[in-house]
Short mmCIF file of C-alpha atoms and ligand atoms in Angstrom, two decimals:
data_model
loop_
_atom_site.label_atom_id
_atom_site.label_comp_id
_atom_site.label_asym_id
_atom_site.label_seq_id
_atom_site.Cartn_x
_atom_site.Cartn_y
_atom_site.Cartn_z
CA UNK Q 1 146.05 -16.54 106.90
CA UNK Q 2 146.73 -20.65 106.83
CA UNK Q 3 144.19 -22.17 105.71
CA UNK Q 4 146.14 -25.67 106.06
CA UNK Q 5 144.15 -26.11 109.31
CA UNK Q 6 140.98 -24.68 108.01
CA UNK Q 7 137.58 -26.83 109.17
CA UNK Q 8 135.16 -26.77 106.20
CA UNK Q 9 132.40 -27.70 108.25
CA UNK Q 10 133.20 -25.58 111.35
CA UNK Q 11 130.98 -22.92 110.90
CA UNK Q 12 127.89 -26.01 111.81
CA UNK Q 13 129.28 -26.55 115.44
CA UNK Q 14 129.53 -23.09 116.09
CA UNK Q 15 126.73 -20.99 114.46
CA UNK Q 16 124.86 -23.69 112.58
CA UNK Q 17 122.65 -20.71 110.28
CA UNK Q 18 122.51 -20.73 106.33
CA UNK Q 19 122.57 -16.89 106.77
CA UNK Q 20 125.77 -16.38 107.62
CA UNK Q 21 126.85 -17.98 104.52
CA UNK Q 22 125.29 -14.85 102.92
CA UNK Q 23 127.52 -12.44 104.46
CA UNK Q 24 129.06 -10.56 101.48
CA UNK Q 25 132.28 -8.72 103.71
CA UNK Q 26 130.24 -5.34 103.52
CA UNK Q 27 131.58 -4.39 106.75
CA UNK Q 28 128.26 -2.46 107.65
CA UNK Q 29 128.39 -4.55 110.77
CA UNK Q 30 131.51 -1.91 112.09
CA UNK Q 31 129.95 1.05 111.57
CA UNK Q 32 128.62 2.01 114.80
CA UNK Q 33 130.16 -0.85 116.95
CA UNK Q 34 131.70 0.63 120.11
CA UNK Q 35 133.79 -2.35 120.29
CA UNK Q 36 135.12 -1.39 117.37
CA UNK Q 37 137.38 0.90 118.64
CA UNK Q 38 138.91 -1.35 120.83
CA UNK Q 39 142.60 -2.41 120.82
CA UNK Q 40 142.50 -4.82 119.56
CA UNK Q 41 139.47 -3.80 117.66
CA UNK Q 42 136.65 -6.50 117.37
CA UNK Q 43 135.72 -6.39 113.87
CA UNK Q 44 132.73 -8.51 113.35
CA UNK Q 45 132.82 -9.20 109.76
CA UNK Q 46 136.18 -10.96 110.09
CA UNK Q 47 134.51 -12.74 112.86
CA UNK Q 48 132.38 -14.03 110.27
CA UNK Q 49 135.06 -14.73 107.89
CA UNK Q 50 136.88 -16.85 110.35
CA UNK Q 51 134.31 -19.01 111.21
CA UNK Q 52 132.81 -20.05 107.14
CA UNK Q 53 136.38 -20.14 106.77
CA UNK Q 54 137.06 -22.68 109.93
CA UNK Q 55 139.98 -21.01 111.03
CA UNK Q 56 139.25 -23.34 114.36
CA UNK Q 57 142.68 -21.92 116.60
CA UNK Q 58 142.42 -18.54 115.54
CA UNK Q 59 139.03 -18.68 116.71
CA UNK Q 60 139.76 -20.48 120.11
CA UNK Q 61 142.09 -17.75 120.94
CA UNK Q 62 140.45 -14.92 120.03
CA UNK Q 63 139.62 -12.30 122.88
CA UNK Q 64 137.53 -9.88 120.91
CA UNK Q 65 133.84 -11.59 121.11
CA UNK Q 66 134.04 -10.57 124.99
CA UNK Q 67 134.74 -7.13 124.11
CA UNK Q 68 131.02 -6.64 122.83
CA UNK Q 69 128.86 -4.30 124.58
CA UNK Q 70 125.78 -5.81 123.11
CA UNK Q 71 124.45 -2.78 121.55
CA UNK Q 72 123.07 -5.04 118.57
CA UNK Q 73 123.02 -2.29 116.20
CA UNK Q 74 125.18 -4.75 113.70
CA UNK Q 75 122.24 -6.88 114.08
CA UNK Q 76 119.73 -3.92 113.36
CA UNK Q 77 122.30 -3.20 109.84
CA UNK Q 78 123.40 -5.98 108.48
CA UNK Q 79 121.32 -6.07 105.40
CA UNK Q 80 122.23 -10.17 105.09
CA UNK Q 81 120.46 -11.09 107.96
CA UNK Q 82 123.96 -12.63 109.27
CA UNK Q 83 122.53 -11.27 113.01
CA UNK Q 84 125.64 -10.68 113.97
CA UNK Q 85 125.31 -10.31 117.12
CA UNK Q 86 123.57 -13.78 118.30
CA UNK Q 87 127.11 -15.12 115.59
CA UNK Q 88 129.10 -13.12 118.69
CA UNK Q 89 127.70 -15.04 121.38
CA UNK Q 90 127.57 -18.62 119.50
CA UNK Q 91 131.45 -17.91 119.39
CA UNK Q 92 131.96 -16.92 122.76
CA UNK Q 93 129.84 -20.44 124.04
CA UNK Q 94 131.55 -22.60 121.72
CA UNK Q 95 135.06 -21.30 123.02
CA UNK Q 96 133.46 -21.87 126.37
CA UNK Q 97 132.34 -25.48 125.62
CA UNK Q 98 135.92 -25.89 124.37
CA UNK Q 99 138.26 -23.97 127.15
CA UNK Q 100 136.89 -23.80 130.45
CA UNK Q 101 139.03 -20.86 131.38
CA UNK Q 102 136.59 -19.08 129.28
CA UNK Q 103 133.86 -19.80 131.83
CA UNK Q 104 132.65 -16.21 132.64
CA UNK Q 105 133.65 -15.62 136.57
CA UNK Q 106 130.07 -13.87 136.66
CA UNK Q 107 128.30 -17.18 136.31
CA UNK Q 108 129.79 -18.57 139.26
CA UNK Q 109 128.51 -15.34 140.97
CA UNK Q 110 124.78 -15.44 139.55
CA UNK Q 111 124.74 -18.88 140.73
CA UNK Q 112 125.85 -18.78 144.73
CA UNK Q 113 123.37 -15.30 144.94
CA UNK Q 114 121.02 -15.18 142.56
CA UNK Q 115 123.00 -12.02 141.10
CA UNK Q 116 126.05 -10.44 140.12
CA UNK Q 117 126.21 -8.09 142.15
CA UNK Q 118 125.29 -8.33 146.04
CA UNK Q 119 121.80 -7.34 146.02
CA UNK Q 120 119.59 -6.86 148.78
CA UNK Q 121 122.25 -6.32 151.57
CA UNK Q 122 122.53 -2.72 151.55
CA UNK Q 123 119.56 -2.09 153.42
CA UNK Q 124 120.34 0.80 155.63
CA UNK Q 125 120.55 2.81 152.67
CA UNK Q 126 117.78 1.45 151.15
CA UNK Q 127 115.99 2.73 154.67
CA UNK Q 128 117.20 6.04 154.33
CA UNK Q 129 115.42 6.51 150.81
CA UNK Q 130 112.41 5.04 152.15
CA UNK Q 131 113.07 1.77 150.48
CA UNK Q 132 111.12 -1.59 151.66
CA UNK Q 133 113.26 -4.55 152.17
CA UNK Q 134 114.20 -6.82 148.89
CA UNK Q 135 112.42 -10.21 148.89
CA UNK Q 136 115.90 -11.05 146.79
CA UNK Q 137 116.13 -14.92 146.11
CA UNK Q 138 119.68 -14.94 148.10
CA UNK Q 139 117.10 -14.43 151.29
CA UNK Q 140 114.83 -17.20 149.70
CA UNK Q 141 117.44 -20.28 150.70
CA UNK Q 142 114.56 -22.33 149.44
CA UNK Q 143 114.53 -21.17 146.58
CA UNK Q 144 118.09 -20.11 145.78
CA UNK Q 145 118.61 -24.21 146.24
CA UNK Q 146 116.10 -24.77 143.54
CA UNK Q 147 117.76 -22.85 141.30
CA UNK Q 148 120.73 -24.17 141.47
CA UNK Q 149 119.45 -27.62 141.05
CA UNK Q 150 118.46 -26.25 138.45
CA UNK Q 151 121.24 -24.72 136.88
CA UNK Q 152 123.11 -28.30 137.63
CA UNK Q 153 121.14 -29.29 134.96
CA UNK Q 154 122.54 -27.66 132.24
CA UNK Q 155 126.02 -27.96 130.38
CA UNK Q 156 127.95 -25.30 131.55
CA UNK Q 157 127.44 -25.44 135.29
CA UNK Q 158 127.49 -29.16 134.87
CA UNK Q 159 130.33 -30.09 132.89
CA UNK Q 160 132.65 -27.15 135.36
CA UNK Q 161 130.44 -28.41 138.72
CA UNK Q 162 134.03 -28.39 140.48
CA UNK Q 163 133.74 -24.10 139.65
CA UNK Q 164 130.68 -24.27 141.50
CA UNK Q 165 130.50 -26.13 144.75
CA UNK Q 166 130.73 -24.45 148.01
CA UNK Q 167 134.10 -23.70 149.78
CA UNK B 1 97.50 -0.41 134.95
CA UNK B 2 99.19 -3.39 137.46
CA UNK B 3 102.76 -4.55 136.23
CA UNK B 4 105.84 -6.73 137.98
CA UNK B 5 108.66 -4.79 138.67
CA UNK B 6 111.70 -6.06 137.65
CA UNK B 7 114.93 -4.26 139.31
CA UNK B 8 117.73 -6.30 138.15
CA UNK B 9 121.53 -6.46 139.59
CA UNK B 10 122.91 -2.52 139.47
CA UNK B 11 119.86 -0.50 140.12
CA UNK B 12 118.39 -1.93 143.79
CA UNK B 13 122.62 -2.70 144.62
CA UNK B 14 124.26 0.69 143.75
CA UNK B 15 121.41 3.21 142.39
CA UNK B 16 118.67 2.44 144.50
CA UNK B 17 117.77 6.26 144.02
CA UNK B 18 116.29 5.48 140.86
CA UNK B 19 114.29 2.26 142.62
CA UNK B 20 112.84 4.99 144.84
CA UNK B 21 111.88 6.96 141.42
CA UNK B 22 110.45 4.32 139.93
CA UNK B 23 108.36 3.47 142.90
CA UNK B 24 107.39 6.70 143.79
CA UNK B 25 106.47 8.09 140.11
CA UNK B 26 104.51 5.01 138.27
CA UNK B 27 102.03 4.36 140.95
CA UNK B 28 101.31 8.43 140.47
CA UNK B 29 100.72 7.82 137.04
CA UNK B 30 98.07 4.79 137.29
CA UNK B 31 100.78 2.12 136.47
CA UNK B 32 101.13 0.31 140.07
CA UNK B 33 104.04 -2.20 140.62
CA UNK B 34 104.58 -5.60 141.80
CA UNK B 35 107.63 -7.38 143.13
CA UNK B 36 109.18 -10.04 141.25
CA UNK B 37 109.98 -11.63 144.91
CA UNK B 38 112.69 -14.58 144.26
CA UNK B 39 113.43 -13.29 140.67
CA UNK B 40 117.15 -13.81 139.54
CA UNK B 41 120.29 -12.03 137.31
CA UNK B 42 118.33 -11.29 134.02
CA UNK B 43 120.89 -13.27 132.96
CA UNK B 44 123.19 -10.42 131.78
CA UNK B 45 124.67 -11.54 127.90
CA UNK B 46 128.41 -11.71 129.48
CA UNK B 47 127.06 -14.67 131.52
CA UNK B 48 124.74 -17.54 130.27
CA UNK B 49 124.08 -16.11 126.79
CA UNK B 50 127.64 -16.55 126.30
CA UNK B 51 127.89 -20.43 127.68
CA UNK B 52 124.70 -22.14 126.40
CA UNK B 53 121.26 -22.08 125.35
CA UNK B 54 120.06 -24.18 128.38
CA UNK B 55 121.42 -21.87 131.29
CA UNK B 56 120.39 -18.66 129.57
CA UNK B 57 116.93 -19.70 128.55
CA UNK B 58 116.28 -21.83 131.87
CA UNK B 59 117.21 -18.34 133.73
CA UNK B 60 114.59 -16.12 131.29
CA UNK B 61 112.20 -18.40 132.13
CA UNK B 62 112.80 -18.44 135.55
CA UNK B 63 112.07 -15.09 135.66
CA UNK B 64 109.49 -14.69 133.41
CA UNK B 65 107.43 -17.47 134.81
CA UNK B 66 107.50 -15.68 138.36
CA UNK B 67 105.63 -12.55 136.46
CA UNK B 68 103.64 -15.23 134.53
CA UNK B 69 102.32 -16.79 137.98
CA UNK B 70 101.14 -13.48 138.95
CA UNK B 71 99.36 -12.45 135.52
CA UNK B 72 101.27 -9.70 134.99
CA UNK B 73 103.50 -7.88 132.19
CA UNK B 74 107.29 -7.23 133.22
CA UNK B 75 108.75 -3.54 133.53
CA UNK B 76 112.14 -2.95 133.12
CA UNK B 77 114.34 0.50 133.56
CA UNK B 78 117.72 -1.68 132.62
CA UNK B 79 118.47 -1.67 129.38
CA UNK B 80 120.48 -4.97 129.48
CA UNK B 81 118.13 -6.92 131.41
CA UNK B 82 115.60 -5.66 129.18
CA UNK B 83 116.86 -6.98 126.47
CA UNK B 84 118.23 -10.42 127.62
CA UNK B 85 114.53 -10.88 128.96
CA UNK B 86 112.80 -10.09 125.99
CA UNK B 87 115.27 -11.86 123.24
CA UNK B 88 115.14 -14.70 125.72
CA UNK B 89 111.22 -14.01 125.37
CA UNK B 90 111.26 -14.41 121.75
CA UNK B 91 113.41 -17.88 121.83
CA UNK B 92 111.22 -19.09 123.61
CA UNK B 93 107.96 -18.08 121.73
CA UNK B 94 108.78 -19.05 118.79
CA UNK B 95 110.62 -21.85 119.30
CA UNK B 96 108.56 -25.27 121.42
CA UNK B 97 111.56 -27.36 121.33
CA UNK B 98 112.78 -24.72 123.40
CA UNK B 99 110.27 -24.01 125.60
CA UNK B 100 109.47 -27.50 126.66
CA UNK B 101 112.94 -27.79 127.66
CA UNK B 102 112.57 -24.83 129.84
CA UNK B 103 109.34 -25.88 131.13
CA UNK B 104 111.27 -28.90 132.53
CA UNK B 105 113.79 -26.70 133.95
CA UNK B 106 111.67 -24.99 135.79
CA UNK B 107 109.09 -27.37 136.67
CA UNK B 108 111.07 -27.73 139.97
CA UNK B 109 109.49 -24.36 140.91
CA UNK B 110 105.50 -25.86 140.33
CA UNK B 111 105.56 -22.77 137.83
CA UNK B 112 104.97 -23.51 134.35
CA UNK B 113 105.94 -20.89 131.22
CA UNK B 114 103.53 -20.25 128.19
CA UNK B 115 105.30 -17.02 127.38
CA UNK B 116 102.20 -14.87 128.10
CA UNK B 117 103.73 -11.96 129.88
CA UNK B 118 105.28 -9.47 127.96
CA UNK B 119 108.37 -7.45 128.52
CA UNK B 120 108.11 -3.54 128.19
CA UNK B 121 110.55 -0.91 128.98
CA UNK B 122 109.87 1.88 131.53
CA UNK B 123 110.10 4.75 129.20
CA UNK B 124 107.64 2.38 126.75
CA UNK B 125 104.86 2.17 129.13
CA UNK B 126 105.45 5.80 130.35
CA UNK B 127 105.26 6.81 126.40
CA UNK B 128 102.06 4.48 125.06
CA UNK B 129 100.24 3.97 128.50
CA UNK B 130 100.40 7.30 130.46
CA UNK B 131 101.56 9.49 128.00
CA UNK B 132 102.91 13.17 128.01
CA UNK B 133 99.92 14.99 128.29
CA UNK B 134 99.01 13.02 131.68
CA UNK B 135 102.55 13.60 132.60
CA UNK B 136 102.78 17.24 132.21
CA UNK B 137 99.23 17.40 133.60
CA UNK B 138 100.09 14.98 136.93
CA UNK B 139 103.62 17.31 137.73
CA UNK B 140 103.61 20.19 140.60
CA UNK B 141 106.97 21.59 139.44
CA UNK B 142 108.43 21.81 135.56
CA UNK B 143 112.00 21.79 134.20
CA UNK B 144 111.00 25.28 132.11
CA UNK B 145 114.14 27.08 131.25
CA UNK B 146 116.20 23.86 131.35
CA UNK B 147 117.97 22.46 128.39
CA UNK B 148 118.12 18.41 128.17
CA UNK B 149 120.14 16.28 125.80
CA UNK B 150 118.93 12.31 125.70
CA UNK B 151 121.13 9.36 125.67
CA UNK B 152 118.40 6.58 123.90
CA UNK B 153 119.14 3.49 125.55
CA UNK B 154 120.81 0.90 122.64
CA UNK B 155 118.82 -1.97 123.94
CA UNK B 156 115.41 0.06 123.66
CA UNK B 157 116.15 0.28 120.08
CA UNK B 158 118.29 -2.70 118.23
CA UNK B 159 117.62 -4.99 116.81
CA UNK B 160 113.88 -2.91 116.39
CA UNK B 161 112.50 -6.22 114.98
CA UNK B 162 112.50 -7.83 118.38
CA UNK B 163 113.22 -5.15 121.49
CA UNK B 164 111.76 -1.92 119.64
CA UNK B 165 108.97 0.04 120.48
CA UNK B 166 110.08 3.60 118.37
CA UNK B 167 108.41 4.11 115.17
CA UNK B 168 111.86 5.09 113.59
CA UNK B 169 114.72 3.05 115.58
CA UNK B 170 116.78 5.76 113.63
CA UNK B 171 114.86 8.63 114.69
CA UNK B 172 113.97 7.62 118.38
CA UNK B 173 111.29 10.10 119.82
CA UNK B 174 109.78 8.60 122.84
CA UNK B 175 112.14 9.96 125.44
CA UNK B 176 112.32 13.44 123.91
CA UNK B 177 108.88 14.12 123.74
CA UNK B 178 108.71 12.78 127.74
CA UNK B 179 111.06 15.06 128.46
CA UNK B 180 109.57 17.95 126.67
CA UNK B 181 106.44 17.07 128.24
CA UNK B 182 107.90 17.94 131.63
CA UNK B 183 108.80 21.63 130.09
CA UNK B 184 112.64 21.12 129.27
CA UNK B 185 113.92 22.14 126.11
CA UNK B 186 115.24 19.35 124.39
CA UNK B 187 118.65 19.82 122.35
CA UNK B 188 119.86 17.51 119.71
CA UNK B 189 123.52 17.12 118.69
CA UNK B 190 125.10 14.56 116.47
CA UNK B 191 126.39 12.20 118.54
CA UNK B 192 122.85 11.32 120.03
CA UNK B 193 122.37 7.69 118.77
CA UNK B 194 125.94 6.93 119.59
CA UNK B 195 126.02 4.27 122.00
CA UNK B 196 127.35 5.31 125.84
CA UNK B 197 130.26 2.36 125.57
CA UNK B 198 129.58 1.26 129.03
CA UNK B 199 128.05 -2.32 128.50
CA UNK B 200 129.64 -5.31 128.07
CA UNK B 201 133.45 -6.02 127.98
CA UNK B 202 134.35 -3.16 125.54
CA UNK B 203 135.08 -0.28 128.76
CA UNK B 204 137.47 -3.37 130.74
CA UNK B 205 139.52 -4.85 127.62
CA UNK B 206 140.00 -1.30 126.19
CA UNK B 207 139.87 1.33 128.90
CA UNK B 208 141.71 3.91 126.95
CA UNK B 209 140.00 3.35 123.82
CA UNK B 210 136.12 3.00 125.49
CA UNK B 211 137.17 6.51 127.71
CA UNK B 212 138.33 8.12 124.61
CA UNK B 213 134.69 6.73 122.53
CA UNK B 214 132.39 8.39 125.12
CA UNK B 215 134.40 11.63 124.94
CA UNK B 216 133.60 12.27 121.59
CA UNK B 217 129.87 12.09 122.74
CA UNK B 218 130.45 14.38 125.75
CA UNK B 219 132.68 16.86 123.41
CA UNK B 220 129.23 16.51 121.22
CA UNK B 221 127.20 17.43 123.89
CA UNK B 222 129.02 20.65 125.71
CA UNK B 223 129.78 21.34 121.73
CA UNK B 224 126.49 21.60 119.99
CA UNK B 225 124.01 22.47 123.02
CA UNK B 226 122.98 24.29 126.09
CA UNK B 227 122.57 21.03 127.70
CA UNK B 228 121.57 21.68 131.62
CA UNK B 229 121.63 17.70 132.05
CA UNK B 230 121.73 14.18 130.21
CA UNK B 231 118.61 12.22 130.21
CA UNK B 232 118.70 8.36 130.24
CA UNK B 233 116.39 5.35 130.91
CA UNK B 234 118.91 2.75 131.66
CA UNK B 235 120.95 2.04 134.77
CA UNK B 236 124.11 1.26 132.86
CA UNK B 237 124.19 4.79 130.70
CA UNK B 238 123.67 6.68 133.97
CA UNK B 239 126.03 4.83 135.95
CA UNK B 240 128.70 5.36 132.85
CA UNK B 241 128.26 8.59 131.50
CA UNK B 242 128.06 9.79 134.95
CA UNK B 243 130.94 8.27 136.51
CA UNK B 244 133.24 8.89 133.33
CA UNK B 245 133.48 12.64 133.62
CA UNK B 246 135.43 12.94 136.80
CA UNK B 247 137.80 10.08 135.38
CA UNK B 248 137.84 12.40 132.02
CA UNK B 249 138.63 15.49 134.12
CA UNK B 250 141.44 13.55 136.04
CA UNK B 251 142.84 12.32 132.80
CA UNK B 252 142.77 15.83 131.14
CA UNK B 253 143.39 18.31 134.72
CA UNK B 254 140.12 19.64 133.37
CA UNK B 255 136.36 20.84 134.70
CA UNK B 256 134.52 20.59 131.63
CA UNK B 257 132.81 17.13 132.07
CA UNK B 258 130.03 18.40 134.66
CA UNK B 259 126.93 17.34 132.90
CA UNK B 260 124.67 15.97 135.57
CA UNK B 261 123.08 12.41 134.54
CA UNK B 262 119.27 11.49 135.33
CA UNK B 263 117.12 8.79 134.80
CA UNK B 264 114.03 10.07 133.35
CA UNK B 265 112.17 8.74 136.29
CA UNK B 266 114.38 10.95 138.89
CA UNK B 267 113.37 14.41 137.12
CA UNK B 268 109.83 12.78 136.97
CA UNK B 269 109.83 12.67 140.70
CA UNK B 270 111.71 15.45 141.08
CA UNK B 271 109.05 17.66 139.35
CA UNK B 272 106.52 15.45 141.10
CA UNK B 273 107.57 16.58 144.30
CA UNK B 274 109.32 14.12 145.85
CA UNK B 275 112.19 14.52 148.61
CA UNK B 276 115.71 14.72 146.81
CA UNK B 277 117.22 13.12 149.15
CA UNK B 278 115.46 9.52 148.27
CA UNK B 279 115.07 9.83 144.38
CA UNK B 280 118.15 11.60 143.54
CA UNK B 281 120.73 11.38 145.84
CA UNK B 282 123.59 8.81 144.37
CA UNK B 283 125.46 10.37 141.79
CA UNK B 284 129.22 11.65 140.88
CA UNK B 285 128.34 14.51 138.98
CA UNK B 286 127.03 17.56 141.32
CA UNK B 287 123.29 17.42 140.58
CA UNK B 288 122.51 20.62 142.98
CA UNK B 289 122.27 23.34 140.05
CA UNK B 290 119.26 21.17 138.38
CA UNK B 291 117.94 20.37 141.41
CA UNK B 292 117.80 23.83 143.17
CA UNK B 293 116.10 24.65 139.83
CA UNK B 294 112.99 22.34 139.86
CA UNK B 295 112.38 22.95 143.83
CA UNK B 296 112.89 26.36 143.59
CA UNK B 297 110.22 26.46 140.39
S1 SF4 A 301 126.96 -6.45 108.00
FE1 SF4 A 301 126.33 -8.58 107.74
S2 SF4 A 301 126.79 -9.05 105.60
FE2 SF4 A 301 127.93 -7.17 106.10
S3 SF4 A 301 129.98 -7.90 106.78
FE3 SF4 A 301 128.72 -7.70 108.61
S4 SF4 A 301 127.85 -9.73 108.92
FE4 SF4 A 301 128.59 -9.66 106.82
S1 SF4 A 302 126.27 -5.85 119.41
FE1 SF4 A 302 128.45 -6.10 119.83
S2 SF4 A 302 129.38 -6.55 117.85
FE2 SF4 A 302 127.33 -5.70 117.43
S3 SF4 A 302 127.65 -3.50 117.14
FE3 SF4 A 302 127.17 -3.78 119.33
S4 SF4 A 302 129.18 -4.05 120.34
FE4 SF4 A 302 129.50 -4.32 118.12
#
């Protein structure tokens, strides 16, 4: 590890919580994560490490958050309180705020339909089980609008608008 | 009971069998539904929970505020959008820095959030509300003879502080006893609590490794019991643990992954009497055997 470009006071920008200072490297946060098994594995305690540490470009480049099924059961264990889990996603939006080609591609989706996946238009089979028809908000162009101006409002949509304007 | 429905991305899209379950079985039961017409993504963690507080909480109380409007509770089969919407819920309950900033968010809608209406799981209000004695008292047909295994959905359980509803989040019961209230037997094995590893990133950044994780839970399952099917109450375990096997057979020039998947609320209308064809027709495991068994009974 080289701690020559270690931030001291990194761990504030990213997951500003007194808690994770209590993490004691008991690792009780991997038993049970799916992710865990991944290759490469996310292992959440070094997670933690990294950031009290401020290891600021290991942490930029580091894939592993996204591999997180969300499961929360490290945030059901850990007997510090670190919740994990919310630490995951406070890493994955400040690599976002910091590298837009982190900007999850489902986003983009969720904000021209409402969704991210195409709801609504498969009504024929929706017929044929005896389904009504979806008052979804992409048949609402009122109100998809709205909720875009919405979404304009806050930073990520914002500060990428070029990722979300039509055609 | 009157409650808004809230259906999600992946159930009305590509298992809108288990829409038709839902439908069909609550209103049975005294719990009737109403649409959450307009409502949006829940937002799923891998999207605005991952890029800021704003988008993510803006989009919960989007949501929220449309069940809000209407005076009604939220009910949720998803397991994911369960959980985003109630954690998104809590931030926003106990927070009123928070909420005010949402409530300007959404003020563009004339709707206005106070964080009244509560989220609840399907297989919650089917286990406190209704309960299995009405259940087992309301079905024409039984699963007698059959042997279930459950797959507890992760997001019903952790963290228990904020999402649970089990006395024990270790020792999860709520789905069991539903199930045994329909007649199945219901067999336990080791890997029960193990999470189905189709959520999130994990299954797309480690394909191998994720296939090879839900194996062990599958070799668990045809190992330690009679298991006739897999019981689940959330659209991403169904969709997974269904889908996997054929992929596992391919992999291995095998035909022992053939363990039919159901949400609970299929074999609920399935024993209920409703039409196959509409509440349990999408699936990549055969279902037939089951099936046969419950119309035949
Ligand atoms: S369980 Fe908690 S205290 Fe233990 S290593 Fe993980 S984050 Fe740290
Ligand atoms: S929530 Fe994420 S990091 Fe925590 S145990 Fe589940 S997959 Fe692992």
């Amino acid at each position: 590890m080289d701690f020559s470009q270690s931030d001291k006071d990194l761990w504030k920008q990213i997951y500003h919580t007194k808690d994770l200072l209590h993490c004691f490297n008991c690792s009780t946060c991997l038993s049970g994560c799916p992710a865990s098994h991944g290759d490469p594995p996310l292992l959440v305690r070094n997670l933690a490490r990294m950031v009290v540490y401020g290891l600021e470009e290991d942490l930029l480049n580091d894939d592993t958050p996204w591999a997180c099924v969300s499961c929360s059961r490290c945030e059901e264990m850990c007997p510090m309180d670190v919740k994990p889990f919310e630490m995951i996603l406070a890493i994955r939006r400040w690599q976002t705020s910091n590298d837009e080609t982190r900007v999850p591609t489902a986003i983009v989706e969720i904000y021209k339909r409402g969704y991210t996946q195409s709801v609504g238009t498969n009504t024929e089979l929706r017929a044929s089980l005896g389904l009504p028809e979806l008052q979804t908000i992409t048949k609402m162009p009122e109100m998809l609008k709205l909720y875009q101006e919405m979404l304009m409002k806050t930073p990520v949509v914002s500060e990428n608008d070029y990722m979300f304007n039509e055609e | 009971m009157e409650l808004c429905l809230f259906l999600g991305c992946n159930t009305p899209a590509i298992r809108p069998d288990v829409e038709r379950a839902i439908r069909a079985t609550m209103p049975e039961l005294g719990v009737d539904l109403a649409d959450a017409e307009g409502y949006v993504c829940c937002p799923a963690f891998g999207s605005f929970p991952s890029t800021d507080d704003d988008s993510y909480l803006a989009s919960s109380g989007w949501n929220l505020s449309i069940a809000e409007a209407k005076g009604l509770d939220i009910m949720v089969q998803c397991g994911s959008c369960y959980s985003s919407l109630r954690m998104g819920r809590d931030h926003l309950a106990h927070d009123e820095e928070k909420l005010a900033r949402v409530n300007e968010l959404i003020e563009l809608t004339g709707r206005k959030l106070e964080c009244k209406t509560k989220v609840r799981h399907v297989s919650e209000i089917l286990y406190n509300e209704v309960g299995p004695e009405k259940i087992a008292k309301t079905i024409k047909k039984n699963l007698n003879g059959l042997h279930g295994v459950i797959q507890y959905p992760c997001h019903t359980l952790f963290p228990s502080e904020i999402v649970g509803f089990e006395e024990s989040p270790r020792e999860p019961k709520a789905l069991r006893i539903l199930t045994e209230a329909m007649g199945a037997t219901v067999d336990h094995y080791s890997r029960e609590l193990q999470c189905c590893g189709g959520a999130g990133g994990f299954s797309k950044s480690s394909p191998a490794e994720a296939t090879e994780f839900t194996k062990t839970k599958l070799d668990a399952i045809i190992e330690e019991t009679k298991a006739d099917f897999i019981v689940v109450s959330c659209i991403t375990c169904l969709m997974y643990l269904d889908n996997i096997q054929k992929k596992l057979n391919e992999a291995e020039g095998t035909d022992k992954y053939h363990i039919p998947v159901f949400d609970y609320n299929q074999l609920l209308a399935l024993c209920m009497g409703f039409d196959p064809k509409q509440v349990a027709s999408i699936c990549t495991v055969p279902r037939n055997k089951v099936i046969d068994r419950i119309t035949a009974g």
